[in-house]
Amino acid sequence: NKRKSIPIVDIFAGPGGLSEGFSALVRPQGNPVFNITVSMEMDPVAHQTLMLRSFFRKFPQGKAPEKYYDFVKGTITIEALYESYPKEAHAAKREALKRELGKDSDEEIDTQIRNALKGHKNWVLIGGPPCQAYSLIGRARMKGEACYSPESDHRHFLYQKYLRIIAEHQPALFVMENVKGILSSTIKNVRIFETILSDLRSPIKAIYGSNRKNGPSYRLFAFCNGREQMEMFDNS
């Protein structure tokens, strides 16, 4: 018997790099281990790529239509491609959503996630909250801005939107991608990474305080190459 694919929700998806990795994993029988049920990205260019790759995955592996490659080569428009395969294009449009977490309605986003999961309890949340405020290059650039203040940069706190999804929907596990600079990024002399780790371990408490019933806590594991990052993670 074929095992069912594990649903995935991808937020702060960018052009879909994490989704590509997860969707590429297949079982020996050939069926995918994971199924991208919904992905969300605010940037219009990244969202266009996100939807195109979603469209590509609607076809069996190795059987993408020639018109897909015609579009990649620039001989037809993306509109012509989607018009040629309306069923797959419609499915991709339902999956790859142009949404801005923190600005668009939480209620609408929650409804879209619930509709995509269809009651599944064992599912995975993936995504990478915007990293410009944490990255070494981004911080170096911003230090040159006369009026820049880390405390007033909302991007430092966008991880809380990821956290809210965890607290509200309680995935079986999650994968949060970020950059090396997050380890040394500080607000009021407190390392933001330590706050993020604490919040991720107990997301319901972090988001709702003691006003909500207890929910799951999470064990955190580091996926990184550098010894320094691993030691900081282990000692936090």
PDB file of C-alpha atoms in Angstrom:
ATOM      1  CA  ASN A   1       0.000   0.000   0.000  1.00  0.00           C
ATOM      2  CA  LYS A   2       1.201   3.482  -0.801  1.00  0.00           C
ATOM      3  CA  ARG A   3       1.723   5.621   2.273  1.00  0.00           C
ATOM      4  CA  LYS A   4       0.051   8.996   2.225  1.00  0.00           C
ATOM      5  CA  SER A   5       2.196  12.053   1.676  1.00  0.00           C
ATOM      6  CA  ILE A   6       2.834  14.300   4.675  1.00  0.00           C
ATOM      7  CA  PRO A   7       1.232  17.754   4.229  1.00  0.00           C
ATOM      8  CA  ILE A   8       3.478  20.820   4.311  1.00  0.00           C
ATOM      9  CA  VAL A   9       2.620  24.479   4.851  1.00  0.00           C
ATOM     10  CA  ASP A  10       5.326  26.890   3.637  1.00  0.00           C
ATOM     11  CA  ILE A  11       5.192  30.488   4.920  1.00  0.00           C
ATOM     12  CA  PHE A  12       7.641  33.290   4.139  1.00  0.00           C
ATOM     13  CA  ALA A  13       8.230  30.954   1.218  1.00  0.00           C
ATOM     14  CA  GLY A  14      10.288  33.206  -1.062  1.00  0.00           C
ATOM     15  CA  PRO A  15      10.584  31.553  -4.491  1.00  0.00           C
ATOM     16  CA  GLY A  16      10.093  28.150  -2.869  1.00  0.00           C
ATOM     17  CA  GLY A  17      13.549  26.762  -2.143  1.00  0.00           C
ATOM     18  CA  LEU A  18      12.485  24.816   0.943  1.00  0.00           C
ATOM     19  CA  SER A  19       9.422  23.458  -0.859  1.00  0.00           C
ATOM     20  CA  GLU A  20      11.645  22.262  -3.698  1.00  0.00           C
ATOM     21  CA  GLY A  21      13.815  20.328  -1.268  1.00  0.00           C
ATOM     22  CA  PHE A  22      10.947  18.693   0.571  1.00  0.00           C
ATOM     23  CA  SER A  23       8.963  17.866  -2.558  1.00  0.00           C
ATOM     24  CA  ALA A  24      12.014  16.202  -4.159  1.00  0.00           C
ATOM     25  CA  LEU A  25      12.064  13.428  -1.549  1.00  0.00           C
ATOM     26  CA  VAL A  26      10.326  10.297  -2.814  1.00  0.00           C
ATOM     27  CA  ARG A  27       9.830   6.812  -1.438  1.00  0.00           C
ATOM     28  CA  PRO A  28      11.266   3.725  -3.187  1.00  0.00           C
ATOM     29  CA  GLN A  29       7.857   3.147  -4.791  1.00  0.00           C
ATOM     30  CA  GLY A  30       8.115   6.589  -6.415  1.00  0.00           C
ATOM     31  CA  ASN A  31       5.414   8.429  -4.456  1.00  0.00           C
ATOM     32  CA  PRO A  32       6.425  11.664  -2.709  1.00  0.00           C
ATOM     33  CA  VAL A  33       7.076  11.734   1.035  1.00  0.00           C
ATOM     34  CA  PHE A  34       5.757  15.308   1.341  1.00  0.00           C
ATOM     35  CA  ASN A  35       2.961  17.261  -0.285  1.00  0.00           C
ATOM     36  CA  ILE A  36       3.056  21.066  -0.433  1.00  0.00           C
ATOM     37  CA  THR A  37      -0.525  21.994   0.440  1.00  0.00           C
ATOM     38  CA  VAL A  38      -0.153  25.767   0.639  1.00  0.00           C
ATOM     39  CA  SER A  39       2.692  28.293   0.391  1.00  0.00           C
ATOM     40  CA  MET A  40       2.665  32.025   1.091  1.00  0.00           C
ATOM     41  CA  GLU A  41       4.944  34.809  -0.118  1.00  0.00           C
ATOM     42  CA  MET A  42       4.519  38.592  -0.330  1.00  0.00           C
ATOM     43  CA  ASP A  43       7.094  39.527  -2.989  1.00  0.00           C
ATOM     44  CA  PRO A  44       5.442  39.515  -6.450  1.00  0.00           C
ATOM     45  CA  VAL A  45       8.514  38.265  -8.330  1.00  0.00           C
ATOM     46  CA  ALA A  46       9.244  35.494  -5.840  1.00  0.00           C
ATOM     47  CA  HIS A  47       5.558  34.593  -5.823  1.00  0.00           C
ATOM     48  CA  GLN A  48       5.576  34.193  -9.604  1.00  0.00           C
ATOM     49  CA  THR A  49       8.382  31.634  -9.290  1.00  0.00           C
ATOM     50  CA  LEU A  50       6.595  29.964  -6.384  1.00  0.00           C
ATOM     51  CA  MET A  51       3.472  29.495  -8.477  1.00  0.00           C
ATOM     52  CA  LEU A  52       5.393  28.320 -11.535  1.00  0.00           C
ATOM     53  CA  ARG A  53       7.144  25.600  -9.560  1.00  0.00           C
ATOM     54  CA  SER A  54       3.841  24.610  -7.970  1.00  0.00           C
ATOM     55  CA  PHE A  55       2.418  24.290 -11.484  1.00  0.00           C
ATOM     56  CA  PHE A  56       5.421  22.146 -12.497  1.00  0.00           C
ATOM     57  CA  ARG A  57       4.794  19.738  -9.607  1.00  0.00           C
ATOM     58  CA  LYS A  58       1.224  19.124 -10.725  1.00  0.00           C
ATOM     59  CA  PHE A  59       2.575  16.865 -13.442  1.00  0.00           C
ATOM     60  CA  PRO A  60       4.054  13.387 -12.828  1.00  0.00           C
ATOM     61  CA  GLN A  61       7.798  13.351 -12.318  1.00  0.00           C
ATOM     62  CA  GLY A  62       9.602  13.548 -15.657  1.00  0.00           C
ATOM     63  CA  LYS A  63       6.404  14.365 -17.555  1.00  0.00           C
ATOM     64  CA  ALA A  64       6.244  18.143 -17.511  1.00  0.00           C
ATOM     65  CA  PRO A  65       4.715  19.435 -20.755  1.00  0.00           C
ATOM     66  CA  GLU A  66       6.888  20.814 -23.550  1.00  0.00           C
ATOM     67  CA  LYS A  67       5.186  24.178 -23.192  1.00  0.00           C
ATOM     68  CA  TYR A  68       6.722  24.502 -19.732  1.00  0.00           C
ATOM     69  CA  TYR A  69      10.153  24.380 -21.323  1.00  0.00           C
ATOM     70  CA  ASP A  70       8.962  26.697 -24.092  1.00  0.00           C
ATOM     71  CA  PHE A  71       8.180  29.264 -21.405  1.00  0.00           C
ATOM     72  CA  VAL A  72      11.551  28.715 -19.710  1.00  0.00           C
ATOM     73  CA  LYS A  73      13.220  29.339 -23.112  1.00  0.00           C
ATOM     74  CA  GLY A  74      11.137  32.471 -23.583  1.00  0.00           C
ATOM     75  CA  THR A  75       9.222  31.353 -26.669  1.00  0.00           C
ATOM     76  CA  ILE A  76       5.772  31.608 -25.026  1.00  0.00           C
ATOM     77  CA  THR A  77       4.356  33.759 -22.229  1.00  0.00           C
ATOM     78  CA  ILE A  78       3.452  32.468 -18.794  1.00  0.00           C
ATOM     79  CA  GLU A  79      -0.175  33.344 -19.528  1.00  0.00           C
ATOM     80  CA  ALA A  80      -0.101  31.096 -22.587  1.00  0.00           C
ATOM     81  CA  LEU A  81       1.401  28.288 -20.529  1.00  0.00           C
ATOM     82  CA  TYR A  82      -1.288  28.479 -17.870  1.00  0.00           C
ATOM     83  CA  GLU A  83      -4.062  28.813 -20.438  1.00  0.00           C
ATOM     84  CA  SER A  84      -2.887  25.571 -22.027  1.00  0.00           C
ATOM     85  CA  TYR A  85      -3.238  23.667 -18.752  1.00  0.00           C
ATOM     86  CA  PRO A  86      -6.063  25.366 -16.804  1.00  0.00           C
ATOM     87  CA  LYS A  87      -6.582  22.515 -14.316  1.00  0.00           C
ATOM     88  CA  GLU A  88      -2.956  22.481 -13.193  1.00  0.00           C
ATOM     89  CA  ALA A  89      -2.749  26.276 -13.241  1.00  0.00           C
ATOM     90  CA  HIS A  90      -5.833  26.569 -11.049  1.00  0.00           C
ATOM     91  CA  ALA A  91      -4.414  24.055  -8.565  1.00  0.00           C
ATOM     92  CA  ALA A  92      -1.126  25.987  -8.455  1.00  0.00           C
ATOM     93  CA  LYS A  93      -3.008  29.239  -7.853  1.00  0.00           C
ATOM     94  CA  ARG A  94      -4.821  27.680  -4.881  1.00  0.00           C
ATOM     95  CA  GLU A  95      -1.545  26.424  -3.459  1.00  0.00           C
ATOM     96  CA  ALA A  96       0.839  29.364  -4.015  1.00  0.00           C
ATOM     97  CA  LEU A  97      -0.715  32.423  -2.379  1.00  0.00           C
ATOM     98  CA  LYS A  98       0.505  36.004  -2.444  1.00  0.00           C
ATOM     99  CA  ARG A  99       0.167  36.932   1.213  1.00  0.00           C
ATOM    100  CA  GLU A 100       1.998  39.194   3.633  1.00  0.00           C
ATOM    101  CA  LEU A 101       2.079  37.842   7.160  1.00  0.00           C
ATOM    102  CA  GLY A 102       1.710  40.616   9.663  1.00  0.00           C
ATOM    103  CA  LYS A 103      -0.299  42.739   7.246  1.00  0.00           C
ATOM    104  CA  ASP A 104      -2.943  40.460   5.760  1.00  0.00           C
ATOM    105  CA  SER A 105      -5.732  39.209   8.016  1.00  0.00           C
ATOM    106  CA  ASP A 106      -4.673  36.484  10.474  1.00  0.00           C
ATOM    107  CA  GLU A 107      -8.182  35.070  10.277  1.00  0.00           C
ATOM    108  CA  GLU A 108      -7.994  34.751   6.489  1.00  0.00           C
ATOM    109  CA  ILE A 109      -4.553  33.131   6.650  1.00  0.00           C
ATOM    110  CA  ASP A 110      -5.715  30.696   9.346  1.00  0.00           C
ATOM    111  CA  THR A 111      -8.726  29.714   7.246  1.00  0.00           C
ATOM    112  CA  GLN A 112      -6.533  29.079   4.201  1.00  0.00           C
ATOM    113  CA  ILE A 113      -4.185  26.894   6.230  1.00  0.00           C
ATOM    114  CA  ARG A 114      -7.047  24.885   7.731  1.00  0.00           C
ATOM    115  CA  ASN A 115      -8.646  24.401   4.326  1.00  0.00           C
ATOM    116  CA  ALA A 116      -5.341  23.207   2.886  1.00  0.00           C
ATOM    117  CA  LEU A 117      -4.656  20.745   5.727  1.00  0.00           C
ATOM    118  CA  LYS A 118      -8.168  19.246   5.641  1.00  0.00           C
ATOM    119  CA  GLY A 119      -7.990  18.035   9.213  1.00  0.00           C
ATOM    120  CA  HIS A 120      -4.535  16.418   9.034  1.00  0.00           C
ATOM    121  CA  LYS A 121      -2.797  16.412  12.415  1.00  0.00           C
ATOM    122  CA  ASN A 122       0.621  15.156  11.338  1.00  0.00           C
ATOM    123  CA  TRP A 123       1.959  17.895   9.121  1.00  0.00           C
ATOM    124  CA  VAL A 124       5.043  20.094   8.809  1.00  0.00           C
ATOM    125  CA  LEU A 125       5.434  23.875   8.877  1.00  0.00           C
ATOM    126  CA  ILE A 126       8.425  25.265   6.974  1.00  0.00           C
ATOM    127  CA  GLY A 127       9.635  28.744   6.109  1.00  0.00           C
ATOM    128  CA  GLY A 128      12.234  31.424   6.599  1.00  0.00           C
ATOM    129  CA  PRO A 129      11.138  34.684   8.237  1.00  0.00           C
ATOM    130  CA  PRO A 130      12.815  37.673   6.504  1.00  0.00           C
ATOM    131  CA  CYS A 131      16.478  37.835   7.489  1.00  0.00           C
ATOM    132  CA  GLN A 132      17.677  41.303   6.395  1.00  0.00           C
ATOM    133  CA  ALA A 133      17.615  42.566   9.979  1.00  0.00           C
ATOM    134  CA  TYR A 134      19.768  39.655  11.158  1.00  0.00           C
ATOM    135  CA  SER A 135      22.209  39.108   8.305  1.00  0.00           C
ATOM    136  CA  LEU A 136      25.748  40.419   8.706  1.00  0.00           C
ATOM    137  CA  ILE A 137      25.595  42.292   5.399  1.00  0.00           C
ATOM    138  CA  GLY A 138      22.173  43.774   6.125  1.00  0.00           C
ATOM    139  CA  ARG A 139      23.210  44.983   9.559  1.00  0.00           C
ATOM    140  CA  ALA A 140      26.399  46.540   8.185  1.00  0.00           C
ATOM    141  CA  ARG A 141      24.345  48.488   5.657  1.00  0.00           C
ATOM    142  CA  MET A 142      21.791  49.639   8.199  1.00  0.00           C
ATOM    143  CA  LYS A 143      24.444  50.908  10.609  1.00  0.00           C
ATOM    144  CA  GLY A 144      25.277  53.499   7.969  1.00  0.00           C
ATOM    145  CA  GLU A 145      21.757  54.891   8.157  1.00  0.00           C
ATOM    146  CA  ALA A 146      21.688  57.851  10.537  1.00  0.00           C
ATOM    147  CA  CYS A 147      18.272  57.195  12.067  1.00  0.00           C
ATOM    148  CA  TYR A 148      18.326  53.388  12.112  1.00  0.00           C
ATOM    149  CA  SER A 149      17.199  51.734  15.364  1.00  0.00           C
ATOM    150  CA  PRO A 150      17.052  47.917  15.739  1.00  0.00           C
ATOM    151  CA  GLU A 151      14.228  48.247  18.272  1.00  0.00           C
ATOM    152  CA  SER A 152      11.997  49.969  15.697  1.00  0.00           C
ATOM    153  CA  ASP A 153      12.827  47.594  12.814  1.00  0.00           C
ATOM    154  CA  HIS A 154       9.742  45.397  12.499  1.00  0.00           C
ATOM    155  CA  ARG A 155      11.740  42.758  10.627  1.00  0.00           C
ATOM    156  CA  HIS A 156      13.406  41.769  13.907  1.00  0.00           C
ATOM    157  CA  PHE A 157      10.032  40.542  15.099  1.00  0.00           C
ATOM    158  CA  LEU A 158       8.574  38.907  11.984  1.00  0.00           C
ATOM    159  CA  TYR A 159       9.564  35.529  13.433  1.00  0.00           C
ATOM    160  CA  GLN A 160       6.603  36.092  15.783  1.00  0.00           C
ATOM    161  CA  LYS A 161       4.281  35.701  12.794  1.00  0.00           C
ATOM    162  CA  TYR A 162       5.845  32.295  12.191  1.00  0.00           C
ATOM    163  CA  LEU A 163       5.472  31.622  15.920  1.00  0.00           C
ATOM    164  CA  ARG A 164       1.778  32.545  15.827  1.00  0.00           C
ATOM    165  CA  ILE A 165       1.134  29.970  13.097  1.00  0.00           C
ATOM    166  CA  ILE A 166       2.803  27.312  15.265  1.00  0.00           C
ATOM    167  CA  ALA A 167       0.761  28.319  18.315  1.00  0.00           C
ATOM    168  CA  GLU A 168      -2.524  28.443  16.411  1.00  0.00           C
ATOM    169  CA  HIS A 169      -2.165  25.326  14.229  1.00  0.00           C
ATOM    170  CA  GLN A 170       0.273  23.147  16.212  1.00  0.00           C
ATOM    171  CA  PRO A 171       2.236  21.307  13.515  1.00  0.00           C
ATOM    172  CA  ALA A 172       3.856  17.975  14.381  1.00  0.00           C
ATOM    173  CA  LEU A 173       7.191  19.634  13.615  1.00  0.00           C
ATOM    174  CA  PHE A 174       8.543  22.761  11.984  1.00  0.00           C
ATOM    175  CA  VAL A 175      11.654  23.853  10.115  1.00  0.00           C
ATOM    176  CA  MET A 176      12.618  27.531  10.410  1.00  0.00           C
ATOM    177  CA  GLU A 177      15.409  28.700   8.127  1.00  0.00           C
ATOM    178  CA  ASN A 178      17.507  31.758   8.853  1.00  0.00           C
ATOM    179  CA  VAL A 179      21.006  33.212   8.545  1.00  0.00           C
ATOM    180  CA  LYS A 180      24.233  32.973  10.537  1.00  0.00           C
ATOM    181  CA  GLY A 181      23.970  36.600  11.660  1.00  0.00           C
ATOM    182  CA  ILE A 182      20.916  35.821  13.774  1.00  0.00           C
ATOM    183  CA  LEU A 183      23.241  34.365  16.421  1.00  0.00           C
ATOM    184  CA  SER A 184      24.850  37.734  17.177  1.00  0.00           C
ATOM    185  CA  SER A 185      21.915  40.065  16.464  1.00  0.00           C
ATOM    186  CA  THR A 186      20.879  42.005  19.581  1.00  0.00           C
ATOM    187  CA  ILE A 187      18.089  44.301  20.762  1.00  0.00           C
ATOM    188  CA  LYS A 188      18.794  46.312  23.920  1.00  0.00           C
ATOM    189  CA  ASN A 189      21.896  44.175  24.469  1.00  0.00           C
ATOM    190  CA  VAL A 190      19.855  40.952  24.488  1.00  0.00           C
ATOM    191  CA  ARG A 191      20.571  38.382  21.805  1.00  0.00           C
ATOM    192  CA  ILE A 192      17.412  37.967  19.751  1.00  0.00           C
ATOM    193  CA  PHE A 193      18.346  34.331  19.085  1.00  0.00           C
ATOM    194  CA  GLU A 194      17.916  33.437  22.754  1.00  0.00           C
ATOM    195  CA  THR A 195      14.445  34.987  22.753  1.00  0.00           C
ATOM    196  CA  ILE A 196      13.507  33.130  19.573  1.00  0.00           C
ATOM    197  CA  LEU A 197      14.640  29.786  21.011  1.00  0.00           C
ATOM    198  CA  SER A 198      12.644  30.302  24.182  1.00  0.00           C
ATOM    199  CA  ASP A 199       9.536  31.306  22.229  1.00  0.00           C
ATOM    200  CA  LEU A 200       9.797  28.396  19.793  1.00  0.00           C
ATOM    201  CA  ARG A 201       9.991  25.867  22.598  1.00  0.00           C
ATOM    202  CA  SER A 202       6.679  27.073  24.086  1.00  0.00           C
ATOM    203  CA  PRO A 203       4.864  28.937  21.286  1.00  0.00           C
ATOM    204  CA  ILE A 204       1.400  29.031  22.875  1.00  0.00           C
ATOM    205  CA  LYS A 205       2.770  30.550  26.066  1.00  0.00           C
ATOM    206  CA  ALA A 206       4.839  33.035  24.041  1.00  0.00           C
ATOM    207  CA  ILE A 207       1.904  34.207  21.932  1.00  0.00           C
ATOM    208  CA  TYR A 208      -1.098  33.868  24.230  1.00  0.00           C
ATOM    209  CA  GLY A 209       0.428  33.834  27.716  1.00  0.00           C
ATOM    210  CA  SER A 210      -1.544  31.984  30.393  1.00  0.00           C
ATOM    211  CA  ASN A 211      -4.898  32.879  28.851  1.00  0.00           C
ATOM    212  CA  ARG A 212      -4.929  29.855  26.562  1.00  0.00           C
ATOM    213  CA  LYS A 213      -4.974  26.188  27.447  1.00  0.00           C
ATOM    214  CA  ASN A 214      -1.685  24.354  27.370  1.00  0.00           C
ATOM    215  CA  GLY A 215      -0.521  23.095  24.020  1.00  0.00           C
ATOM    216  CA  PRO A 216       2.496  21.206  22.776  1.00  0.00           C
ATOM    217  CA  SER A 217       6.037  22.256  23.542  1.00  0.00           C
ATOM    218  CA  TYR A 218       8.783  21.568  21.027  1.00  0.00           C
ATOM    219  CA  ARG A 219      12.285  20.139  21.132  1.00  0.00           C
ATOM    220  CA  LEU A 220      14.670  22.148  18.970  1.00  0.00           C
ATOM    221  CA  PHE A 221      17.505  20.788  16.852  1.00  0.00           C
ATOM    222  CA  ALA A 222      20.139  22.745  14.947  1.00  0.00           C
ATOM    223  CA  PHE A 223      20.841  22.007  11.297  1.00  0.00           C
ATOM    224  CA  CYS A 224      24.058  23.879  10.575  1.00  0.00           C
ATOM    225  CA  ASN A 225      27.657  23.283   9.573  1.00  0.00           C
ATOM    226  CA  GLY A 226      29.608  25.550  11.859  1.00  0.00           C
ATOM    227  CA  ARG A 227      30.826  24.382  15.281  1.00  0.00           C
ATOM    228  CA  GLU A 228      30.244  27.849  16.704  1.00  0.00           C
ATOM    229  CA  GLN A 229      26.574  27.842  15.746  1.00  0.00           C
ATOM    230  CA  MET A 230      26.043  24.369  17.217  1.00  0.00           C
ATOM    231  CA  GLU A 231      27.743  25.272  20.499  1.00  0.00           C
ATOM    232  CA  MET A 232      25.657  28.452  20.856  1.00  0.00           C
ATOM    233  CA  PHE A 233      22.502  26.469  20.164  1.00  0.00           C
ATOM    234  CA  ASP A 234      23.366  23.703  22.643  1.00  0.00           C
ATOM    235  CA  ASN A 235      24.285  26.110  25.411  1.00  0.00           C
ATOM    236  CA  SER A 236      21.223  28.334  25.080  1.00  0.00           C
TER     237      SER A 236
END
